mmCIF file of C-alpha atoms in Angstrom:
data_model
loop_
_atom_site.group_PDB
_atom_site.id
_atom_site.type_symbol
_atom_site.label_atom_id
_atom_site.label_comp_id
_atom_site.label_asym_id
_atom_site.label_seq_id
_atom_site.Cartn_x
_atom_site.Cartn_y
_atom_site.Cartn_z
ATOM 1 C CA MET C 1 134.802 160.535 128.166
ATOM 2 C CA THR C 2 134.934 159.090 124.663
ATOM 3 C CA VAL C 3 132.824 156.123 123.585
ATOM 4 C CA LEU C 4 135.965 154.000 123.349
ATOM 5 C CA ASN C 5 137.006 154.933 126.884
ATOM 6 C CA ALA C 6 133.502 154.123 128.113
ATOM 7 C CA PHE C 7 133.677 150.674 126.563
ATOM 8 C CA ILE C 8 137.090 150.120 128.150
ATOM 9 C CA GLU C 9 136.031 151.350 131.587
ATOM 10 C CA TYR C 10 132.759 149.504 131.615
ATOM 11 C CA TRP C 11 134.001 146.406 129.804
ATOM 12 C CA TYR C 12 131.535 144.127 131.625
ATOM 13 C CA LEU C 13 128.645 146.091 130.112
ATOM 14 C CA THR C 14 130.197 145.572 126.688
ATOM 15 C CA VAL C 15 130.389 141.824 127.308
ATOM 16 C CA ILE C 16 126.729 141.766 128.414
ATOM 17 C CA LEU C 17 125.729 143.704 125.295
ATOM 18 C CA VAL C 18 127.644 141.349 122.994
ATOM 19 C CA VAL C 19 126.155 138.284 124.691
ATOM 20 C CA ALA C 20 122.655 139.785 124.386
ATOM 21 C CA ILE C 21 123.191 140.396 120.669
ATOM 22 C CA VAL C 22 124.481 136.848 120.124
ATOM 23 C CA LEU C 23 121.540 135.369 122.029
ATOM 24 C CA THR C 24 119.087 137.496 120.056
ATOM 25 C CA VAL C 25 120.569 136.303 116.761
ATOM 26 C CA PHE C 26 120.582 132.685 117.996
ATOM 27 C CA VAL C 27 116.951 132.831 119.116
ATOM 28 C CA SER C 28 115.914 134.493 115.868
ATOM 29 C CA VAL C 29 117.656 131.842 113.769
ATOM 30 C CA LYS C 30 116.179 129.051 115.881
ATOM 31 C CA ALA C 31 112.703 130.577 115.622
ATOM 32 C CA ALA C 32 113.074 130.884 111.846
ATOM 33 C CA LYS C 33 114.095 127.225 111.561
ATOM 34 C CA ALA C 34 111.181 126.163 113.758
ATOM 35 C CA ALA C 35 108.764 128.210 111.663
ATOM 36 C CA LYS C 36 110.150 126.696 108.465
ATOM 37 C CA LYS C 37 109.836 123.178 109.891
ATOM 38 C CA SER C 38 106.284 123.854 111.057
ATOM 39 C CA ARG C 39 105.353 125.286 107.665
ATOM 40 C CA SER C 40 106.835 122.238 105.941
ATOM 41 C CA LYS C 41 104.737 119.919 108.129
ATOM 42 C CA ARG C 42 101.580 121.887 107.377
ATOM 43 C CA GLU C 43 102.298 121.757 103.658
ATOM 44 C CA LYS C 44 102.792 117.983 103.804
ATOM 45 C CA ILE C 45 99.518 117.537 105.698
ATOM 46 C CA ILE C 46 97.654 119.712 103.204
ATOM 47 C CA GLU C 47 99.244 117.836 100.304
ATOM 48 C CA GLN C 48 98.237 114.492 101.850
ATOM 49 C CA LEU C 49 94.660 115.659 102.418
ATOM 50 C CA ARG C 50 94.410 116.827 98.816
ATOM 51 C CA TYR C 51 95.698 113.466 97.609
ATOM 52 C CA GLU C 52 93.232 111.579 99.803
ATOM 53 C CA ASN C 53 90.262 113.683 98.695
ATOM 54 C CA LYS C 54 91.169 113.309 95.021
ATOM 55 C CA THR C 55 91.840 109.578 95.288
ATOM 56 C CA ARG C 56 88.675 108.945 97.298
ATOM 57 C CA ALA C 57 86.619 110.725 94.658
ATOM 58 C CA GLU C 58 88.355 108.857 91.845
ATOM 59 C CA PHE C 59 87.423 105.475 93.321
ATOM 60 C CA ALA C 60 84.028 106.364 94.773
ATOM 61 C CA ASN C 61 82.233 104.201 92.188
ATOM 62 C CA PRO C 62 84.921 102.160 90.461
ATOM 63 C CA THR C 63 84.251 99.989 87.443
ATOM 64 C CA ALA C 64 85.923 96.643 86.863
ATOM 65 C CA GLN C 65 88.058 98.142 84.101
ATOM 66 C CA GLN C 66 89.156 101.003 86.350
ATOM 67 C CA ILE C 67 90.172 98.598 89.111
ATOM 68 C CA LEU C 68 92.049 96.236 86.816
ATOM 69 C CA SER C 69 94.033 99.045 85.169
ATOM 70 C CA ALA C 70 94.740 101.155 88.257
ATOM 71 C CA GLU C 71 98.176 101.914 89.679
ATOM 72 C CA PRO C 72 98.680 99.774 92.837
ATOM 73 C CA GLU C 73 99.153 102.424 95.538
ATOM 74 C CA LYS C 74 96.360 104.658 94.284
ATOM 75 C CA LEU C 75 94.020 101.660 93.954
ATOM 76 C CA VAL C 76 94.606 100.455 97.514
ATOM 77 C CA ASP C 77 94.337 103.963 98.940
ATOM 78 C CA GLY C 78 91.233 104.795 96.927
ATOM 79 C CA ILE C 79 89.355 101.642 97.888
ATOM 80 C CA ALA C 80 90.338 101.875 101.567
ATOM 81 C CA LEU C 81 89.526 105.586 101.873
ATOM 82 C CA ASN C 82 86.039 104.973 100.523
ATOM 83 C CA LEU C 83 85.549 102.084 102.912
ATOM 84 C CA GLN C 84 86.626 104.380 105.738
ATOM 85 C CA ALA C 85 84.192 107.071 104.611
ATOM 86 C CA ASP C 86 81.348 104.536 104.520
ATOM 87 C CA LEU C 87 82.208 103.138 107.950
ATOM 88 C CA GLU C 88 82.329 106.605 109.490
ATOM 89 C CA LYS C 89 78.702 107.125 108.513
ATOM 90 C CA GLN C 90 77.611 104.143 110.608
ATOM 91 C CA ALA C 91 76.414 104.433 114.200
ATOM 92 C CA ASP C 92 78.626 101.477 115.188
ATOM 93 C CA MET C 93 81.807 101.429 113.121
ATOM 94 C CA VAL C 94 83.097 98.210 114.664
ATOM 95 C CA ALA C 95 79.895 96.325 113.894
ATOM 96 C CA ALA C 96 79.833 97.761 110.383
ATOM 97 C CA PHE C 97 83.457 96.698 109.874
ATOM 98 C CA GLU C 98 82.713 93.172 111.076
ATOM 99 C CA ASN C 99 79.794 92.962 108.637
ATOM 100 C CA LEU C 100 81.935 93.737 105.606
ATOM 101 C CA SER C 101 82.599 90.955 103.126
ATOM 102 C CA LYS C 102 86.029 89.390 103.526
ATOM 103 C CA PRO C 103 87.881 91.118 100.631
ATOM 104 C CA PRO C 104 86.845 94.690 101.577
ATOM 105 C CA LYS C 105 87.533 93.918 105.228
ATOM 106 C CA TYR C 106 90.999 92.619 104.355
ATOM 107 C CA ILE C 107 91.880 95.641 102.213
ATOM 108 C CA TYR C 108 90.729 98.057 104.904
ATOM 109 C CA ALA C 109 92.955 96.271 107.427
ATOM 110 C CA LEU C 110 95.884 96.070 104.990
ATOM 111 C CA TYR C 111 95.650 99.796 104.288
ATOM 112 C CA TYR C 112 96.180 100.615 107.960
ATOM 113 C CA PHE C 113 98.840 97.947 108.283
ATOM 114 C CA ILE C 114 100.805 99.342 105.339
ATOM 115 C CA THR C 115 100.360 102.937 106.506
ATOM 116 C CA ASP C 116 101.027 102.513 110.220
ATOM 117 C CA SER C 117 103.998 100.147 109.849
ATOM 118 C CA LYS C 118 106.023 102.446 107.590
ATOM 119 C CA GLU C 119 108.466 103.282 110.378
ATOM 120 C CA LYS C 120 108.233 100.074 112.412
ATOM 121 C CA LEU C 121 105.997 97.019 112.561
ATOM 122 C CA SER C 122 105.506 97.635 116.277
ATOM 123 C CA GLU C 123 104.035 101.077 115.538
ATOM 124 C CA PHE C 124 101.058 99.395 113.888
ATOM 125 C CA PHE C 125 100.263 97.473 117.071
ATOM 126 C CA LYS C 126 100.767 100.549 119.254
ATOM 127 C CA LYS C 127 98.260 102.499 117.161
ATOM 128 C CA ASN C 128 95.655 99.784 116.582
ATOM 129 C CA GLY C 129 93.836 97.028 118.416
ATOM 130 C CA LYS C 130 91.251 94.330 117.863
ATOM 131 C CA PRO C 131 89.323 93.611 115.701
ATOM 132 C CA LEU C 132 91.576 95.416 113.188
ATOM 133 C CA THR C 133 94.792 93.635 114.193
ATOM 134 C CA GLY C 134 93.122 90.226 114.054
ATOM 135 C CA THR C 135 91.706 90.901 110.612
ATOM 136 C CA ALA C 136 95.040 92.276 109.438
ATOM 137 C CA LYS C 137 96.685 89.003 110.494
ATOM 138 C CA GLU C 138 94.401 87.067 108.157
ATOM 139 C CA ALA C 139 94.834 89.676 105.417
ATOM 140 C CA VAL C 140 98.622 89.622 105.644
ATOM 141 C CA GLU C 141 98.616 85.835 105.344
ATOM 142 C CA SER C 142 96.321 85.973 102.321
ATOM 143 C CA ALA C 143 97.951 88.838 100.456
ATOM 144 C CA LEU C 144 101.510 89.578 101.600
ATOM 145 C CA GLY C 145 103.190 86.196 101.960
ATOM 146 C CA CYS C 146 104.704 83.995 104.648
ATOM 147 C CA LYS C 147 107.735 86.165 105.549
ATOM 148 C CA VAL C 148 105.582 89.126 106.475
ATOM 149 C CA TYR C 149 103.015 86.873 108.113
ATOM 150 C CA ASP C 150 105.580 85.160 110.377
ATOM 151 C CA LEU C 151 106.884 88.509 111.631
ATOM 152 C CA TYR C 152 103.354 89.809 112.040
ATOM 153 C CA VAL C 153 102.282 86.830 114.158
ATOM 154 C CA LYS C 154 105.223 87.239 116.541
ATOM 155 C CA GLN C 155 104.354 90.832 117.332
ATOM 156 C CA TYR C 156 100.620 90.165 117.267
ATOM 157 C CA GLN C 157 101.095 87.621 120.050
ATOM 158 C CA ALA C 158 103.487 89.872 121.961
ATOM 159 C CA PHE C 159 101.107 92.843 121.936
ATOM 160 C CA ASP C 160 98.027 90.737 122.680
ATOM 161 C CA SER C 161 97.140 91.552 126.297
ATOM 162 C CA GLU C 162 94.936 88.452 126.433
ATOM 163 C CA ASN C 163 97.803 86.124 125.511
ATOM 164 C CA GLU C 164 99.533 85.166 128.777
ATOM 165 C CA ASP C 165 101.887 82.705 127.089
ATOM 166 C CA VAL C 166 103.869 85.361 125.220
ATOM 167 C CA SER C 167 105.614 88.324 126.852
ATOM 168 C CA LEU C 168 106.384 91.679 125.271
ATOM 169 C CA ILE C 169 110.186 91.837 125.436
ATOM 170 C CA GLN C 170 111.571 95.043 123.948
ATOM 171 C CA THR C 171 114.805 93.527 122.623
ATOM 172 C CA GLU C 172 112.784 90.927 120.721
ATOM 173 C CA ILE C 173 110.428 93.598 119.381
ATOM 174 C CA ASP C 174 113.429 95.633 118.199
ATOM 175 C CA ALA C 175 114.878 92.580 116.448
ATOM 176 C CA SER C 176 111.524 91.856 114.842
ATOM 177 C CA ASP C 177 111.221 95.481 113.701
ATOM 178 C CA ALA C 178 114.653 95.269 112.092
ATOM 179 C CA ALA C 179 113.774 92.031 110.299
ATOM 180 C CA PHE C 180 110.494 93.532 109.139
ATOM 181 C CA ALA C 181 112.303 96.590 107.751
ATOM 182 C CA GLU C 182 114.462 94.306 105.605
ATOM 183 C CA VAL C 183 111.453 92.387 104.285
ATOM 184 C CA ARG C 184 109.542 95.582 103.611
ATOM 185 C CA ALA C 185 112.476 97.043 101.685
ATOM 186 C CA GLU C 186 112.380 94.135 99.249
ATOM 187 C CA THR C 187 108.585 93.681 99.108
ATOM 188 C CA ASP C 188 106.059 95.985 97.435
ATOM 189 C CA PHE C 189 103.123 95.788 99.848
ATOM 190 C CA TYR C 190 100.963 98.006 97.675
ATOM 191 C CA GLU C 191 101.518 95.834 94.630
ATOM 192 C CA LEU C 192 100.538 92.677 96.519
ATOM 193 C CA ALA C 193 97.489 94.307 98.111
ATOM 194 C CA ALA C 194 96.421 95.682 94.717
ATOM 195 C CA ALA C 195 96.792 92.222 93.201
ATOM 196 C CA TYR C 196 94.421 90.921 95.880
ATOM 197 C CA ILE C 197 91.895 93.624 94.979
ATOM 198 C CA LYS C 198 92.157 92.814 91.277
ATOM 199 C CA THR C 199 91.707 89.091 91.932
ATOM 200 C CA ASN C 200 88.558 89.901 93.923
ATOM 201 C CA TYR C 201 87.560 92.973 91.928
ATOM 202 C CA VAL C 202 83.867 92.050 91.874
ATOM 203 C CA TYR C 203 83.654 92.918 95.597
ATOM 204 C CA PHE C 204 84.905 96.443 94.969
ATOM 205 C CA THR C 205 82.911 97.536 91.912
ATOM 206 C CA ALA C 206 80.001 99.943 92.145
ATOM 207 C CA GLU C 207 77.640 97.116 91.164
ATOM 208 C CA CYS C 208 78.661 94.827 94.032
ATOM 209 C CA GLU C 209 75.849 94.391 96.545
ATOM 210 C CA GLU C 210 77.778 91.972 98.791
ATOM 211 C CA CYS C 211 79.959 94.843 99.997
ATOM 212 C CA ASP C 212 77.085 96.572 101.736
#
């Protein structure tokens, strides 16, 4: 019996073999894509950690001149990352946060607001709670303007479990998220937050004792 005759006689085995080959190729391609995606995520995380370490070090002991001349995003990140590092050294981070002077406290809250609301405003409230969200409300009003503040207050009340007068209705949250996305697209949060730092730069310099 020739090979060709064998394939013809046992055609079902040929079909099984072809299907097995196709599945093997499919699984291999899928695994390769998954590995590439995983590698890309790792590289982004490593890149972010390098940026944070470098920026934290750059603003560990900032001078007034350094603050006033800094690029907005790097300034906000650098100040906030150092505040975070200082708070993490404390036995009670919440108490230490509450004891911060108002400008550092506001910038710390704004940093997490800007970072955690990149996708949606509601994501910030899902990831954070009081006292951070309460402080962020004051900080948004002081630094980011009334449009952002109005949207913030609506979701702040909706996500506040202690507020029985306002319900969390998903359709309203979705509408608020969409409105926030439009405002964010036309507003440079980092620039506004950096302007707040520069206006209150004395609280963020290495010589400032009120920040302790």
